[in-house]
Short mmCIF file of C-alpha atoms in Angstrom, two decimals:
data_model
loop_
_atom_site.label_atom_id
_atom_site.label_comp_id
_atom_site.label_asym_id
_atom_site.label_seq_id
_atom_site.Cartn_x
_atom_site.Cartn_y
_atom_site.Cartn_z
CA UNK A 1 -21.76 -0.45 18.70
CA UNK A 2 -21.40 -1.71 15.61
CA UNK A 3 -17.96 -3.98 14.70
CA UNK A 4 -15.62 -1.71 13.66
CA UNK A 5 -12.61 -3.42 11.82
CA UNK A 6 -12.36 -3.26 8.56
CA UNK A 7 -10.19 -6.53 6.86
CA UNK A 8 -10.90 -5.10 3.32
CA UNK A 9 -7.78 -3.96 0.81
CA UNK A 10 -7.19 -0.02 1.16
CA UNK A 11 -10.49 0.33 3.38
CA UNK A 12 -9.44 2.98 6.17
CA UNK A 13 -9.40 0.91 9.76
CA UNK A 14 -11.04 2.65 13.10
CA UNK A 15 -7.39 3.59 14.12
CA UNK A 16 -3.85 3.57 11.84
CA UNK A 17 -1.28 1.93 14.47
CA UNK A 18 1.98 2.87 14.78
CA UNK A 19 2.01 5.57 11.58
CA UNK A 20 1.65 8.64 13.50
CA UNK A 21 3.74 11.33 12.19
CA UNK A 22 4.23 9.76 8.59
CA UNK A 23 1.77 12.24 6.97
CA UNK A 24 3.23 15.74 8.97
CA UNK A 25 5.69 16.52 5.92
CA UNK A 26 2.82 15.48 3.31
CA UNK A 27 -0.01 18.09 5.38
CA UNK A 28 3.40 21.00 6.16
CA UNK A 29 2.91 20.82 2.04
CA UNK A 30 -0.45 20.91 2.01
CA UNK A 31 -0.14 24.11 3.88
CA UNK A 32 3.03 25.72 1.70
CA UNK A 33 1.87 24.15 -1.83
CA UNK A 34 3.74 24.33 -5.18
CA UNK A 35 7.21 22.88 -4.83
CA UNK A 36 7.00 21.54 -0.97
CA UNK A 37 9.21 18.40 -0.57
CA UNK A 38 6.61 16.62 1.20
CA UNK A 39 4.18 17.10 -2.18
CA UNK A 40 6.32 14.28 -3.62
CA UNK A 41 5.73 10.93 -1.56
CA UNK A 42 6.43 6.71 -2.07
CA UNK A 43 5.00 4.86 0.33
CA UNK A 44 6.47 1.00 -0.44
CA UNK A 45 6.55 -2.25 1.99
CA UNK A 46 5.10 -5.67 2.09
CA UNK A 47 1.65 -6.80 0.87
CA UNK A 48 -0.55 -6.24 4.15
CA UNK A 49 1.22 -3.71 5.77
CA UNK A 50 -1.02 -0.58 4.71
CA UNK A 51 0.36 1.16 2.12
CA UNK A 52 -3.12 1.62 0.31
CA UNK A 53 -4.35 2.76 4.12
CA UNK A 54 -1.89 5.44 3.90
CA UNK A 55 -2.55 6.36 0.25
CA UNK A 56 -6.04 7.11 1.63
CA UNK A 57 -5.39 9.15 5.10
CA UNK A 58 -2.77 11.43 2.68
CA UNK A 59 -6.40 11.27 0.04
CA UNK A 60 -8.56 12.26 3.20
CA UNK A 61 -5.96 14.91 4.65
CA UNK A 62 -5.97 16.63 1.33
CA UNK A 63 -9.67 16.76 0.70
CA UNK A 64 -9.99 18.44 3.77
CA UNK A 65 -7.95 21.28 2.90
CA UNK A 66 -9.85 21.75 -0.17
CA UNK A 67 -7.54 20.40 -2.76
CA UNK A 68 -8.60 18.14 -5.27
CA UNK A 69 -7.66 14.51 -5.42
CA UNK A 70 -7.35 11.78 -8.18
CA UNK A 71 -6.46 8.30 -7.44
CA UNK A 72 -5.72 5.28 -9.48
CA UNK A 73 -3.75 2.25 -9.47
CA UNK A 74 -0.97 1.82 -12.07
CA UNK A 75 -2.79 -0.64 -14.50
CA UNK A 76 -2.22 0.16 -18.28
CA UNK A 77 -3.82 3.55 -19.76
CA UNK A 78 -3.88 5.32 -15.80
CA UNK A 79 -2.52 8.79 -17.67
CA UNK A 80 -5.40 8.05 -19.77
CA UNK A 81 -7.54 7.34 -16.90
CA UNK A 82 -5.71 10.67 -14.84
CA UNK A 83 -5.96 13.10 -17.87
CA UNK A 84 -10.19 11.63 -17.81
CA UNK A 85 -10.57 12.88 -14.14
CA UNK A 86 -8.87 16.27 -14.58
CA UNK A 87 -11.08 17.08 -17.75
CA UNK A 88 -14.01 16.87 -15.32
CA UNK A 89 -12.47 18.87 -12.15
CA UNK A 90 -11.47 21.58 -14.73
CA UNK A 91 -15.34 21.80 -16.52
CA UNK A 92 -16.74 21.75 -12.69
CA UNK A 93 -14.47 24.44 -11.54
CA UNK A 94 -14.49 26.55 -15.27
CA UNK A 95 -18.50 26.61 -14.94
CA UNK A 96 -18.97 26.68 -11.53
CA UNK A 97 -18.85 29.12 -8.75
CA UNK A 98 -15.80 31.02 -8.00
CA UNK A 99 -15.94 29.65 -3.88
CA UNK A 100 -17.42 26.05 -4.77
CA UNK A 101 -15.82 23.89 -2.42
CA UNK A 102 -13.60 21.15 -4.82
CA UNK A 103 -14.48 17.55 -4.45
CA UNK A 104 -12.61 14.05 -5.39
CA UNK A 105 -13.21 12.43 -8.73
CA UNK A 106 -12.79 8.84 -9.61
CA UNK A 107 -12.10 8.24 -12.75
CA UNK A 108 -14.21 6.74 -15.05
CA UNK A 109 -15.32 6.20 -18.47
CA UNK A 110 -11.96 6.25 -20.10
CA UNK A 111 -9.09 3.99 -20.86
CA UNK A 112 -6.06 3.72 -22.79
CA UNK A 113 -3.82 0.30 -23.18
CA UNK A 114 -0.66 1.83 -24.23
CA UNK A 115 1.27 5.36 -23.04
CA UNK A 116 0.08 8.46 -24.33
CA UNK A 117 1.11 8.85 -28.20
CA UNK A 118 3.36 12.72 -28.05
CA UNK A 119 0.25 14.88 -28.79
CA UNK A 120 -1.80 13.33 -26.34
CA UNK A 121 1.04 13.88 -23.36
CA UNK A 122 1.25 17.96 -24.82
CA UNK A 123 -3.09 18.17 -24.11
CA UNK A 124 -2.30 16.41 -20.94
CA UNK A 125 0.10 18.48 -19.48
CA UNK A 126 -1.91 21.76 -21.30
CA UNK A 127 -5.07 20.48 -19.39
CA UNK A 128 -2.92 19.56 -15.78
CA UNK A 129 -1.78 23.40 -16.32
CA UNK A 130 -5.53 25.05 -16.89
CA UNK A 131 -6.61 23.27 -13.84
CA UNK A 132 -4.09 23.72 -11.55
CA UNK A 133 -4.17 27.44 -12.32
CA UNK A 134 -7.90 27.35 -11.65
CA UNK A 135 -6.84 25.63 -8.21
CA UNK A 136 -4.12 27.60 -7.67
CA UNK A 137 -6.52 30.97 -7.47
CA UNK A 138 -9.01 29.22 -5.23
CA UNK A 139 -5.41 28.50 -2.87
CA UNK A 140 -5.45 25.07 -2.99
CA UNK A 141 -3.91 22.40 -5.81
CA UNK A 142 -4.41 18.85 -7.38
CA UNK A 143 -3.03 16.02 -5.45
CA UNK A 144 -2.38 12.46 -7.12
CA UNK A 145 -2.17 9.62 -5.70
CA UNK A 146 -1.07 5.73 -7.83
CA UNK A 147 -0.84 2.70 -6.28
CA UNK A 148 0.59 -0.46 -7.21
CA UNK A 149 3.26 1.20 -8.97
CA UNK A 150 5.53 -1.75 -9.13
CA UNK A 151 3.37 -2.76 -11.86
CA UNK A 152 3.64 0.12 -13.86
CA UNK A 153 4.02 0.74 -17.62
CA UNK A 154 7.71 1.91 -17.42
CA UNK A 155 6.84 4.44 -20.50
CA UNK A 156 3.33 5.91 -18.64
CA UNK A 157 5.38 6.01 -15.48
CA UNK A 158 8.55 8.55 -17.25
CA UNK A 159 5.09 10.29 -18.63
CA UNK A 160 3.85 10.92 -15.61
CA UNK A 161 6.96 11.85 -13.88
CA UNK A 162 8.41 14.36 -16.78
CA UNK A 163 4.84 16.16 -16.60
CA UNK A 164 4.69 16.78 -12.90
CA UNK A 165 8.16 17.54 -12.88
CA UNK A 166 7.01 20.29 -15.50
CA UNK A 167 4.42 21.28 -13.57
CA UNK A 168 6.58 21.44 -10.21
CA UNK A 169 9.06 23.63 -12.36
CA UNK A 170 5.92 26.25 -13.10
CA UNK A 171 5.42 26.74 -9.12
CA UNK A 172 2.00 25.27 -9.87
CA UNK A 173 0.24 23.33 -6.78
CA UNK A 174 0.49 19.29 -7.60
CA UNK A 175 1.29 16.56 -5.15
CA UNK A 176 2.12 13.03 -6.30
CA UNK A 177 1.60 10.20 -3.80
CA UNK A 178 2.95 6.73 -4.94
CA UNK A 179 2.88 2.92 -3.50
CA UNK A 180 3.86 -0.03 -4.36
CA UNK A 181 6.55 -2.88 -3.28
CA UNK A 182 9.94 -1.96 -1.72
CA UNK A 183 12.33 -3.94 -4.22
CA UNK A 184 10.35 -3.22 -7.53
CA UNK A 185 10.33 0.32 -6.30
CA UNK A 186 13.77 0.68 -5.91
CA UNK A 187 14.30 -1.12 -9.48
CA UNK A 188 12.29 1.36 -11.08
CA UNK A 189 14.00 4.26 -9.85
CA UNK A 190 17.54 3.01 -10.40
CA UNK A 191 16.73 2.55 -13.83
CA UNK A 192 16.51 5.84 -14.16
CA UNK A 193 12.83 5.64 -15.47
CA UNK A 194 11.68 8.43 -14.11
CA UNK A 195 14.84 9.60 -12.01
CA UNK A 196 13.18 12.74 -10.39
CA UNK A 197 11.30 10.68 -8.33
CA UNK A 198 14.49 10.10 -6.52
CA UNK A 199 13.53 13.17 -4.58
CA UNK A 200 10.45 11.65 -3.04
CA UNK A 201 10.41 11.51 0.40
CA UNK A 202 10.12 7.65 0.32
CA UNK A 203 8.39 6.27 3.55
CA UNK A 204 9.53 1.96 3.71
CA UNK A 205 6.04 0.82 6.13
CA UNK A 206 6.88 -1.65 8.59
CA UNK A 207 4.72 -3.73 11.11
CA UNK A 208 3.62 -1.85 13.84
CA UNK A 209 4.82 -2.63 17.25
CA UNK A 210 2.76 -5.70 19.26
CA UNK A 211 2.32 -3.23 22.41
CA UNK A 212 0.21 -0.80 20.55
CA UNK A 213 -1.65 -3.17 19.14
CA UNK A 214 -2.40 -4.51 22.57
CA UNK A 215 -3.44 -1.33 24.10
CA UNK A 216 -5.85 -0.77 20.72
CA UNK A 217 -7.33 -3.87 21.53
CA UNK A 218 -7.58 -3.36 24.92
CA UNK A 219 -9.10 0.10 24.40
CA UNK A 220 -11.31 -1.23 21.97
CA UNK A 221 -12.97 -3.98 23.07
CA UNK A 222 -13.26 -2.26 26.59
CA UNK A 223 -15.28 0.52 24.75
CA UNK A 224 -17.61 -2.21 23.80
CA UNK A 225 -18.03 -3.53 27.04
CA UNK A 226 -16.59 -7.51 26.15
CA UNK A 227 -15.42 -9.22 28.65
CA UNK A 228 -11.60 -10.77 27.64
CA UNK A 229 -8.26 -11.43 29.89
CA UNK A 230 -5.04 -9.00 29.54
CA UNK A 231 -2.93 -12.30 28.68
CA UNK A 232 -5.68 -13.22 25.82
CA UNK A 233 -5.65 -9.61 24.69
CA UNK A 234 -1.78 -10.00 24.33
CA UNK A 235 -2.41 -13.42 22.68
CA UNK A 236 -4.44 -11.97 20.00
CA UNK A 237 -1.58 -9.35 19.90
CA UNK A 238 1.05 -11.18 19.16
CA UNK A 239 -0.86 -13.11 16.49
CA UNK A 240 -1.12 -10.10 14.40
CA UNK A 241 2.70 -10.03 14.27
CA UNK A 242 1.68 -6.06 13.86
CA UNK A 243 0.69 -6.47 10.53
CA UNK A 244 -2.17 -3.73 10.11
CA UNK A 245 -3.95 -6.34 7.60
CA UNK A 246 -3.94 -8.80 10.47
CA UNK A 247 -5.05 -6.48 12.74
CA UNK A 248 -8.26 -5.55 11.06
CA UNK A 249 -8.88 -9.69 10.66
CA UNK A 250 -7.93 -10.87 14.09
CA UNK A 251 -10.06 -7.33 15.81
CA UNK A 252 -12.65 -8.21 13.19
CA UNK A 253 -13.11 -12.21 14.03
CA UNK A 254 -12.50 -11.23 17.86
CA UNK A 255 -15.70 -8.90 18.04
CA UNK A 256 -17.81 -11.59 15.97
CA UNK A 257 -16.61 -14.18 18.52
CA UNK A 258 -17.62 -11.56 21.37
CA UNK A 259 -21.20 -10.97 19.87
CA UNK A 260 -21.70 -14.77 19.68
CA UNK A 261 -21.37 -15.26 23.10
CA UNK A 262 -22.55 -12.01 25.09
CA UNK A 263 -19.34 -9.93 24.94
CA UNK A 264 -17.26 -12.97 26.40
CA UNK A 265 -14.26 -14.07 24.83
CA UNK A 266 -12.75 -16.54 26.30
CA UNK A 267 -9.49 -19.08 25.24
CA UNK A 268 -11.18 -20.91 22.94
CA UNK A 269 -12.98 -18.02 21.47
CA UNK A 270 -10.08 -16.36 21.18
CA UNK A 271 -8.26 -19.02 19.28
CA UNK A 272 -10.95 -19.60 17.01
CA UNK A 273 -10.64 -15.92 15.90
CA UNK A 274 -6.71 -16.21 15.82
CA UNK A 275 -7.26 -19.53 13.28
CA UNK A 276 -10.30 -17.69 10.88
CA UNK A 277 -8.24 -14.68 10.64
CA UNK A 278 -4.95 -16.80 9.50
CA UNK A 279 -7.27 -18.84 7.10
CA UNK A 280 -8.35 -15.32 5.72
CA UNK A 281 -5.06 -13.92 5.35
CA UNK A 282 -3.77 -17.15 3.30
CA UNK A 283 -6.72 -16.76 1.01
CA UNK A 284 -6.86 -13.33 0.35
CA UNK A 285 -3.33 -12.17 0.79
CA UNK A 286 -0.71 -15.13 0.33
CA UNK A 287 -2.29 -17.12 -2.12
CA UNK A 288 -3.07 -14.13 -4.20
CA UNK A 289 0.72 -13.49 -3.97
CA UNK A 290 1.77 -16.96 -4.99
CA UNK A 291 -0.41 -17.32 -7.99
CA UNK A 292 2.31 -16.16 -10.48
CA UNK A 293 5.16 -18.11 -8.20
CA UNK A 294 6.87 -20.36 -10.38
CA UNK A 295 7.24 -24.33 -9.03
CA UNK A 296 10.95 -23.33 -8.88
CA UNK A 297 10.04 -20.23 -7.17
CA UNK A 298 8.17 -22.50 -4.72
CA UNK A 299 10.92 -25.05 -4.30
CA UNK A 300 13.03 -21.61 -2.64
CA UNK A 301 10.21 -20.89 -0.69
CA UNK A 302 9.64 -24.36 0.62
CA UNK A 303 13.53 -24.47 1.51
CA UNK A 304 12.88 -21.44 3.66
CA UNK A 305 10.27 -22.78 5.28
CA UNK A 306 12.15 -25.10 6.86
CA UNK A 307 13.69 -22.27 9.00
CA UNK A 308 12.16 -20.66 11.76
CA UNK A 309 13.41 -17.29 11.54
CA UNK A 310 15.40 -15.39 8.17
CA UNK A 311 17.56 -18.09 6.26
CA UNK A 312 20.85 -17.96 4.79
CA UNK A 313 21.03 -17.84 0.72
CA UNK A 314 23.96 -20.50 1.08
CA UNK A 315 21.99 -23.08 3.17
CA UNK A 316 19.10 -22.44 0.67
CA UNK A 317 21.25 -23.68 -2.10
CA UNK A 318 22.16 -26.50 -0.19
CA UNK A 319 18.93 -27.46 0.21
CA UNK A 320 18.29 -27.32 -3.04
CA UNK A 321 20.93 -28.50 -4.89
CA UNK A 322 21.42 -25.25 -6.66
CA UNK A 323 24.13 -23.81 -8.51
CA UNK A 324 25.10 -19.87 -6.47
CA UNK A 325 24.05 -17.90 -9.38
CA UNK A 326 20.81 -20.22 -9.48
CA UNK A 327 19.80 -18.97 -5.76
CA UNK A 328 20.79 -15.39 -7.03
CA UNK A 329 18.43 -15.41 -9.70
CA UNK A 330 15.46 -16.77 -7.62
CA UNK A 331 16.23 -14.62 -4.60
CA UNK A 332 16.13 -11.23 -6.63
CA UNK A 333 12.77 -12.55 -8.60
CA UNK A 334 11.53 -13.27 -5.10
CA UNK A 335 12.65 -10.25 -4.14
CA UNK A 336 11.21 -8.44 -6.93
CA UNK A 337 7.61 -10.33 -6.46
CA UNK A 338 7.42 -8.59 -2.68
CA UNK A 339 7.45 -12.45 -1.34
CA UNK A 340 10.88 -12.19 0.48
CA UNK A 341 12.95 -9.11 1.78
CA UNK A 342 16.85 -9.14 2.58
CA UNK A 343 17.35 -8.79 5.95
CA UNK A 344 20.96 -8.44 6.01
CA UNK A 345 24.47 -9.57 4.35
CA UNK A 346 23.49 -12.91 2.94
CA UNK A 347 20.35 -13.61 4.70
CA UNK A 348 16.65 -13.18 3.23
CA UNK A 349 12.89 -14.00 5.15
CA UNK A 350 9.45 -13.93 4.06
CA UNK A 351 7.88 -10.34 3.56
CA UNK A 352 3.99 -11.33 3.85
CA UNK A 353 3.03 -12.65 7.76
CA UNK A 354 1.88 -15.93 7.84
CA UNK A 355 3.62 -16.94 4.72
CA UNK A 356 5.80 -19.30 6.91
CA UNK A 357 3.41 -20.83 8.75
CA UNK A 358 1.14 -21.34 5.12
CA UNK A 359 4.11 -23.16 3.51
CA UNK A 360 5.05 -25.26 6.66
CA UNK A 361 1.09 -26.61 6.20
CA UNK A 362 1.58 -27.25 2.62
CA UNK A 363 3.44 -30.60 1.55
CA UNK A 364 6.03 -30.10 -0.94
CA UNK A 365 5.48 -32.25 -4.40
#
């Protein structure tokens, strides 16, 4: 049995903890098409907690009912990169065979750097219509599905929004999937950029809970025959924090451990596997995150550090010397940047696991 975690960004894990029932509105549209509220999803939450997973179950749930998918992530010229991907589905399904079973198309060959210029967005929409009618008369539709889309081109973003709403409005089958970070989310639809995707059923991800970890852990490592303790299951558990990211790194550094030493895992092994996945984590995750932190930025996260559980805005300031409407400002850039979340009236904690413990092993300048 080969390992089967899988601590890559949006790569689909051996089992999606704790999200059962978050796709049954998405696949009840599936089934009723043009116009179905669950057609029109944002997935948002904290860097490592599987919104790109879910992007691709509600990809693979839609393929196999037969519509067609595009995905892309929200980097400049993706209507460009969209309007690519549905020339081709509409030439495949124009010249080919009236029961040809549709496929998924990445897009490729064709990029823009700025919004579509007005004609452009009218052969856009004209094409979206041709090929949704040719889906619509094989009874399926066109799904799309952004991510990232907290890092949007505000302009491509109304784009895409006005033409699906069209679209919606002709009873034609299209589902939009979205993800991206909870707070930039929320700023970009109280802008009123593209206020119709107020109406999307928004799904906020959190981690999942420790026990089900433990029992997929349990389940899984018992499949493969290794040999490992109840209390170091829970160990390894609770060192996920039920972050799915961490779950695929600690599962996937547990089985290497367990085919280094004949199935065994024992403390140390265990803990060796806890440490690699952390030092993981803070390379590919956290630091990633910080790179566009400013040292001022960092000064607020260092002064949360300090606490062991969410802080308090007004001991922050303290802490640092700052001025109210200082802490404001860095709290709501923080906020913005998917590092921190608000956990209540006045309080605020770190959004990305192991960010705490990263910073606490960091000395401060």
């Amino acid at each position: 049995m080969e390992n089967p975690f899988r601590p890559s960004a949006g790569a689909t894990p051996p089992e999606i903890i704790g999200r059962a029932g978050l796709l049954d509105e998405f696949a009840y549209g599936l089934r009723l098409g043009s116009g179905a509220p669950g057609l029109l999803t944002i997935f948002t939450g904290a860097r490592g907690i599987g919104k790109t997973v879910m992007l691709g179950a509600a990809h693979d749930m839609a393929r196999e009912r037969g519509w067609a998918v595009i995905s892309e992530t929200a980097t400049g010229g993706f209507m460009g990169r969209i309007g690519e991907s549905m020339r081709q589905l509409a030439e495949e399904l124009g010249n080919g065979p009236q029961g040809r079973r549709i496929t998924a198309v990445s897009a490729a060959g064709f990029s823009l750097t700025t919004e579509l210029p007005p004609e452009r967005q009218v052969a856009w929409r004209n094409l979206a219509e041709e090929l949704l009618r040719l889906l619509q008369g094989r009874g399926t539709g066109l799904v799309i599905t952004v991510d990232e889309i907290h890092a949007a081109d505000r302009a491509e973003l109304a784009q895409l929004a006005a033409s699906v709403q069209h679209l919606i409005q002709d009873r034609l089958p299209i589902g939009l999937v979205f993800a991206g970070l909870p707070a930039a989310v929320s700023d970009l639809l109280n802008e009123g950029v593209a206020t119709f995707l107020r109406r999307a059923d928004k799904i906020d991800l959190h981690a999942a809970a420790v026990r089900d970890v433990e029992t997929s852990f349990a389940d899984t490592f018992a499949t493969a025959g290794f040999n490992i303790s109840p209390a170091l299951v829970r160990q390894a558990s609770e060192a996920t924090g039920g972050y799915p990211f961490l779950i695929q790194l600690v599962g996937y550094f547990l089985w290497r451990e367990a085919e280094s030493n004949e199935g065994a895992l024992d403390a140390e092994a265990v803990s060796r596997a806890i440490e690699a996945a952390h030092r993981r984590n803070a390379r590919t995750v956290i630091e990633a995150a910080l790179s566009t932190a400013s040292p001022k930025d960092m000064e607020f996260l260092h002064a949360m550090a300090k606490d062991d559980g969410p802080s308090v805005t007004g001991d922050i300031g303290q802490r640092l010397g700052a001025k109210t409407n200082l802490v404001a400002n860095y709290r709501t850039r923080l906020l913005a940047a998917g590092l921190i979340e608000s956990v209540g009236f006045g309080k605020v904690d770190f959004a990305i696991p192991g960010l705490r413990r990263y910073l606490s092993s960091k000395p401060t300048d």
